[in-house]
Tab-separated table of C-alpha atoms in Angstrom:
chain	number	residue	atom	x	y	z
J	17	UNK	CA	20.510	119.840	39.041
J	18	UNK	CA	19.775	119.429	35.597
J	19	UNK	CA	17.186	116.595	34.312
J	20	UNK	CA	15.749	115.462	31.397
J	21	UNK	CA	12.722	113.331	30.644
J	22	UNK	CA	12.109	110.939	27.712
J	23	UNK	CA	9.151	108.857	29.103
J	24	UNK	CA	8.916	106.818	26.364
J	25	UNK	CA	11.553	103.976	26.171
J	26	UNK	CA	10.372	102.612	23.259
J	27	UNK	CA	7.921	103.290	19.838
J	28	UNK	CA	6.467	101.506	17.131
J	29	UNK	CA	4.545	102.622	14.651
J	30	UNK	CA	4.081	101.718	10.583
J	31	UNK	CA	5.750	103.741	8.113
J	32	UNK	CA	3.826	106.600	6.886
J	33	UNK	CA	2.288	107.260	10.168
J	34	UNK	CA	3.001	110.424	12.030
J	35	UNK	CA	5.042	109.981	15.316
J	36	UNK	CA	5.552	112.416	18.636
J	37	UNK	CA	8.314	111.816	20.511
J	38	UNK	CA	8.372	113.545	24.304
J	39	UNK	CA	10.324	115.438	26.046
J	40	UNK	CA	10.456	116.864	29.421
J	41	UNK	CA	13.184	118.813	31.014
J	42	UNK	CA	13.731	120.545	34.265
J	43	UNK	CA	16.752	123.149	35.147
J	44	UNK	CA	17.009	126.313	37.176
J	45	UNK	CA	19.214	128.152	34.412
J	46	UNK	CA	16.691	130.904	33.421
J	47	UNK	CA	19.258	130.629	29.718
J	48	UNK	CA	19.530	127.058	28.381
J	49	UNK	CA	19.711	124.862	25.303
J	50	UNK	CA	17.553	122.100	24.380
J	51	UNK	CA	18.793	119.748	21.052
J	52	UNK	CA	17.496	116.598	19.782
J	53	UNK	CA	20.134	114.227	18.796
J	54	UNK	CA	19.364	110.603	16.266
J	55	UNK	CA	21.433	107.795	16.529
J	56	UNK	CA	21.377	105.084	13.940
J	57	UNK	CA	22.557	102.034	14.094
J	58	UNK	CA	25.813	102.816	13.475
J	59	UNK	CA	26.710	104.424	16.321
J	60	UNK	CA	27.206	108.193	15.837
J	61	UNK	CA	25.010	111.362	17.135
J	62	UNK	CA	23.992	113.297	14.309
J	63	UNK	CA	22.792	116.768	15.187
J	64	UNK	CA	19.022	117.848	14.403
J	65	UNK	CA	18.196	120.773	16.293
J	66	UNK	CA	18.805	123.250	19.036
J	67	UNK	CA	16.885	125.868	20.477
J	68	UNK	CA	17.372	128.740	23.282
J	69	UNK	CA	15.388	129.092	26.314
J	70	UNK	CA	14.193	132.359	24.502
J	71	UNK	CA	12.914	131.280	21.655
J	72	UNK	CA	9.787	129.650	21.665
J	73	UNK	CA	8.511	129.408	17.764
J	74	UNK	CA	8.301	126.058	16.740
J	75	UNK	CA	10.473	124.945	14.138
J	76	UNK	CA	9.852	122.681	11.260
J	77	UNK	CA	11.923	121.269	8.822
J	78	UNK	CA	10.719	118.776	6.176
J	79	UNK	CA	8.890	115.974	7.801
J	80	UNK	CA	10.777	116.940	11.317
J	81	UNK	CA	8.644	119.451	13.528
J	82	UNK	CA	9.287	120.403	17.475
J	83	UNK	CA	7.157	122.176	19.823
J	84	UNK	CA	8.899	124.180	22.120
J	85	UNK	CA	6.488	125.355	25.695
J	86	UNK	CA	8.912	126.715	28.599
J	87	UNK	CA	5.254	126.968	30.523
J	88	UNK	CA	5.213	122.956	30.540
J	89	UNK	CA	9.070	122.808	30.383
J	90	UNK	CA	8.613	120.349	27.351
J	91	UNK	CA	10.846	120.243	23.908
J	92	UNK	CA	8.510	117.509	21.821
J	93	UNK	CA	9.971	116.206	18.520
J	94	UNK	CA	7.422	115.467	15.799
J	95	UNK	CA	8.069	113.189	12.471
J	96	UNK	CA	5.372	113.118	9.932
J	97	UNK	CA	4.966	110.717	7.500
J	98	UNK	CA	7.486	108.307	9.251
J	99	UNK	CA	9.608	106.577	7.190
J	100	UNK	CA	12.108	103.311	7.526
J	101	UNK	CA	15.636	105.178	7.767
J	102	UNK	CA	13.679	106.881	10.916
J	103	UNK	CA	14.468	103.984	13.153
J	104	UNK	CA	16.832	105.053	15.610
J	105	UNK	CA	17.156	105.744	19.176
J	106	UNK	CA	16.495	110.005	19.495
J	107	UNK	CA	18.109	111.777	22.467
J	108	UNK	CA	17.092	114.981	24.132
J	109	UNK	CA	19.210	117.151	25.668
J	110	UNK	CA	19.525	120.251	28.211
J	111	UNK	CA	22.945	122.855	28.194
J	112	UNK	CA	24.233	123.846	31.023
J	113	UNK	CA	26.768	126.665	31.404
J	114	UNK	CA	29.448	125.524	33.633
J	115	UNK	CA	32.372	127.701	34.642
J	116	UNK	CA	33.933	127.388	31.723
J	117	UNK	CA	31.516	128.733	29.296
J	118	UNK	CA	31.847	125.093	27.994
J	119	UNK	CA	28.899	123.190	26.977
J	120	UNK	CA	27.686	120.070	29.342
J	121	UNK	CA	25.146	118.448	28.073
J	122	UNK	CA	22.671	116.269	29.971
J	123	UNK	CA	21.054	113.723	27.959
J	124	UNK	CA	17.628	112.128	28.736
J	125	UNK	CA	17.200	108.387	28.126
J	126	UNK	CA	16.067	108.130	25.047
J	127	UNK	CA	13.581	106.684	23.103
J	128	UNK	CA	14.155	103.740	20.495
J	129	UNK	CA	11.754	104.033	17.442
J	130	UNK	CA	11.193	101.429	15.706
J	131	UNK	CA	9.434	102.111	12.087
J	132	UNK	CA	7.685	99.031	10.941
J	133	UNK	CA	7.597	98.486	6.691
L	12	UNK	CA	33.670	118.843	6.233
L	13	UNK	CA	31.812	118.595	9.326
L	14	UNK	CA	33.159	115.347	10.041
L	15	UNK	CA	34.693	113.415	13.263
L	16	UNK	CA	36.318	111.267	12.890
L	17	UNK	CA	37.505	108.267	15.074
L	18	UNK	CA	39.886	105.029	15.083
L	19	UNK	CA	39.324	102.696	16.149
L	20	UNK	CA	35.874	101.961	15.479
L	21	UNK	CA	36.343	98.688	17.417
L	22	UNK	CA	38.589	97.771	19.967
L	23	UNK	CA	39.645	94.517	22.787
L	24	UNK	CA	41.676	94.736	25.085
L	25	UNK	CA	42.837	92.535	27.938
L	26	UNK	CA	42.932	94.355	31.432
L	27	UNK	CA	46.568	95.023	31.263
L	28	UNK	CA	47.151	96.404	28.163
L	29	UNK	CA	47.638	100.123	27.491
L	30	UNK	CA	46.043	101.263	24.463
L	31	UNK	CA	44.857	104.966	22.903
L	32	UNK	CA	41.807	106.049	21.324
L	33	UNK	CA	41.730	108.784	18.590
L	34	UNK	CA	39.549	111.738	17.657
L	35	UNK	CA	40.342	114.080	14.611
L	36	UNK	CA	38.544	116.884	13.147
L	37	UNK	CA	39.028	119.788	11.289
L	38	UNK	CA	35.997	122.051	11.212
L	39	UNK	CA	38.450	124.854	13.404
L	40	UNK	CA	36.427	123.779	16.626
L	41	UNK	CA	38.157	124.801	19.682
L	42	UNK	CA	35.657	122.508	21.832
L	43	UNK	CA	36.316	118.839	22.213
L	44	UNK	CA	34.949	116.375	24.349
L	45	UNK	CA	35.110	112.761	25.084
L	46	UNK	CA	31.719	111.095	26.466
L	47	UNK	CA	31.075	107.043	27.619
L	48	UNK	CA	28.088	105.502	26.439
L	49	UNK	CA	27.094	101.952	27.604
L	50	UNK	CA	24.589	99.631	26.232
L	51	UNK	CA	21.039	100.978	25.881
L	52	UNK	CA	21.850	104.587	28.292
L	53	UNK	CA	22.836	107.847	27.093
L	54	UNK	CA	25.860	109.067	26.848
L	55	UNK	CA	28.127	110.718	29.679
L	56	UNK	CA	30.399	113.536	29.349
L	57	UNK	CA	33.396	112.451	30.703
L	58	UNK	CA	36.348	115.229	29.280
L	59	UNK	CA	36.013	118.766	28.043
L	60	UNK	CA	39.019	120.499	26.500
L	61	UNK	CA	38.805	124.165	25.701
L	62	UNK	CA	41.140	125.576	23.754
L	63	UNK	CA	43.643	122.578	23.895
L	64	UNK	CA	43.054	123.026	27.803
L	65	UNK	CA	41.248	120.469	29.738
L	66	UNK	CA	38.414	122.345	31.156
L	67	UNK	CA	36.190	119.467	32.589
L	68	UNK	CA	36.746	116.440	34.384
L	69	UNK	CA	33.636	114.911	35.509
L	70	UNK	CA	35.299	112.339	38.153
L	71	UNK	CA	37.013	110.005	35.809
L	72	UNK	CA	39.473	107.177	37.104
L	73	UNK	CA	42.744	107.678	36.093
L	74	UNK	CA	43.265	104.614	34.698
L	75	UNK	CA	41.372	107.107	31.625
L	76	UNK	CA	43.955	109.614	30.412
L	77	UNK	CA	42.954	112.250	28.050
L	78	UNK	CA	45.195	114.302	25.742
L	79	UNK	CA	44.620	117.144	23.174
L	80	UNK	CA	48.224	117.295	21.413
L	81	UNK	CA	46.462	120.354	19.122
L	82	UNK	CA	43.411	122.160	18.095
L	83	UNK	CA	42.334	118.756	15.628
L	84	UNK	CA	43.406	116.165	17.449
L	85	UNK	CA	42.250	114.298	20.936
L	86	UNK	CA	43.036	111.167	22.562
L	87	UNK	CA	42.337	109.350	25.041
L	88	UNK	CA	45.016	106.898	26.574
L	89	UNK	CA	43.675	103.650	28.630
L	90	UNK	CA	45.678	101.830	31.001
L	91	UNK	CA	44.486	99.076	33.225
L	92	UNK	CA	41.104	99.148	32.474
L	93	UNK	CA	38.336	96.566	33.884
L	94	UNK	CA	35.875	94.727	31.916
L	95	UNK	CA	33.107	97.247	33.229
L	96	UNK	CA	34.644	99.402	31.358
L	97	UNK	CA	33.184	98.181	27.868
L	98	UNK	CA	31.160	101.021	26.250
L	99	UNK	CA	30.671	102.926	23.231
L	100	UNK	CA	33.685	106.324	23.304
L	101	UNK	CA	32.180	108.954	21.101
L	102	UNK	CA	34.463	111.779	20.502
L	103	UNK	CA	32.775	115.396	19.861
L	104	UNK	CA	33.658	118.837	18.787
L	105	UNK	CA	31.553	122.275	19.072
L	106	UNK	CA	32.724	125.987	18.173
L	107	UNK	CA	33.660	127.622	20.915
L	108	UNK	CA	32.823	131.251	20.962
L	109	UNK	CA	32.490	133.307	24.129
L	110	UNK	CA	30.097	135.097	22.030
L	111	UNK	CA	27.728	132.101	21.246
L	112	UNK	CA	27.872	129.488	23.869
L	113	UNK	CA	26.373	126.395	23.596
L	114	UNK	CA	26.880	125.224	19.914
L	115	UNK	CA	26.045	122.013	18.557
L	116	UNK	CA	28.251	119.311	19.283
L	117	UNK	CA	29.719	117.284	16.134
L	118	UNK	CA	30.009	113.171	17.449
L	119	UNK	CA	32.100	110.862	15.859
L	120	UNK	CA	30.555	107.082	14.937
L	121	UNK	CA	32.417	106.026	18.880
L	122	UNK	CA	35.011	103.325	19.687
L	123	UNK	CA	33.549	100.023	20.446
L	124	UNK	CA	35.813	98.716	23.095
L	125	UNK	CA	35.459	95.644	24.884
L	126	UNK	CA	37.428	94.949	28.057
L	127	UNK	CA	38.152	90.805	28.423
């Protein structure tokens, strides 16, 4: 079975500040995806990343970073220089291949972050 | 356009109505999928349709019927539903490519429906 780990319910931290957000998954697929997904407010999942199970480099784009280490099955999700339109809840989430060649995503709990003005 | 879309964004209904959610989109995906969020969880796949065809059906009650009438559109038809049943429907498409599995998903902004 597949699982996925956001210890941290909730974060606060002032804007400006850098933030880590955690992420721990577990799976037995030896190919999987990991994404990060934001959701505002409003409702919707907006997209930010996704990575294979065999590519390690870390990724960075603007002030969004992630650090990808299959050796502590972890997919962390970095903001720097946090800023108020930040504030959302951010989802992590594990692939798994299913019969269909479909994707079935399993989504960890998420954490709510909160960036104080 | 990498848009989907959905409508209603908010919905009641009492416990013996029937009434449909929709899901549009027209970025040529050929992966859609309805998922059930409620209040402060993440959200849970419920439907997968591949190709029009429903692929996945991860235990739903039947009082949930989904339907994919063509590659851009997908519904979902409710009928007899129970106040439990409140949640957040988002709606999502991914490319489906046998080549490339495991796409992004596209979400909609969800369905607010409230059961009374």
């Amino acid at each position: 079975a597949q699982k996925v780990t956001q210890a941290q319910t909730e974060i606060s931290v002032v804007e400006k500040e850098d933030v880590t957000l955690d992420c721990v998954y577990e799976t037995r697929d030896t190919t999987y995806y990991l994404f990060w997904y934001k959701q505002p407010p409003s409702g919707e999942l907006v997209f930010l990343i996704r990575r294979n199970s065999f590519d390690e480099q870390n990724e960075i784009s603007g002030r969004y970073s992630w650090n990808f280490q299959k050796s502590t099955s972890s997919f962390n999700f970095t903001i720097t220089a946090s800023q108020v339109v930040d504030s959302a809840v951010y989802f992590c989430a594990l692939s798994e291949q299913s019969n269909f060649g479909n994707e079935k995503l399993t989504f960890g709990t998420g954490t709510r972050l909160t960036i104080i003005p | 356009d990498t848009e989907v879309t959905q409508t209603p964004k908010h919905l009641v209904m009492g416990m013996t109505n029937k009434k449909s959610l929709k899901c549009e989109q027209h970025m040529g995906h050929r992966a859609m999928y309805w998922y059930k969020q409620k209040a402060k969880k993440p959200p849970e796949l419920m439907f997968v349709y591949s190709y029009e065809k429903l692929s996945i059906n991860e235990s739903v009650p039947s009082r949930f019927s989904p339907e994919c009438p063509n590659s851009s559109l997908l519904n979902l038809h409710l009928h007899a539903l129970q106040p439990e049943d409140s949640a957040l429907y988002l709606c999502a498409s991914s490319h489906q490519d046998m080549a490339e599995l495991n796409t992004e998903a596209f979400f909609g902004q969800g369905t607010r429906l409230t059961v009374v």
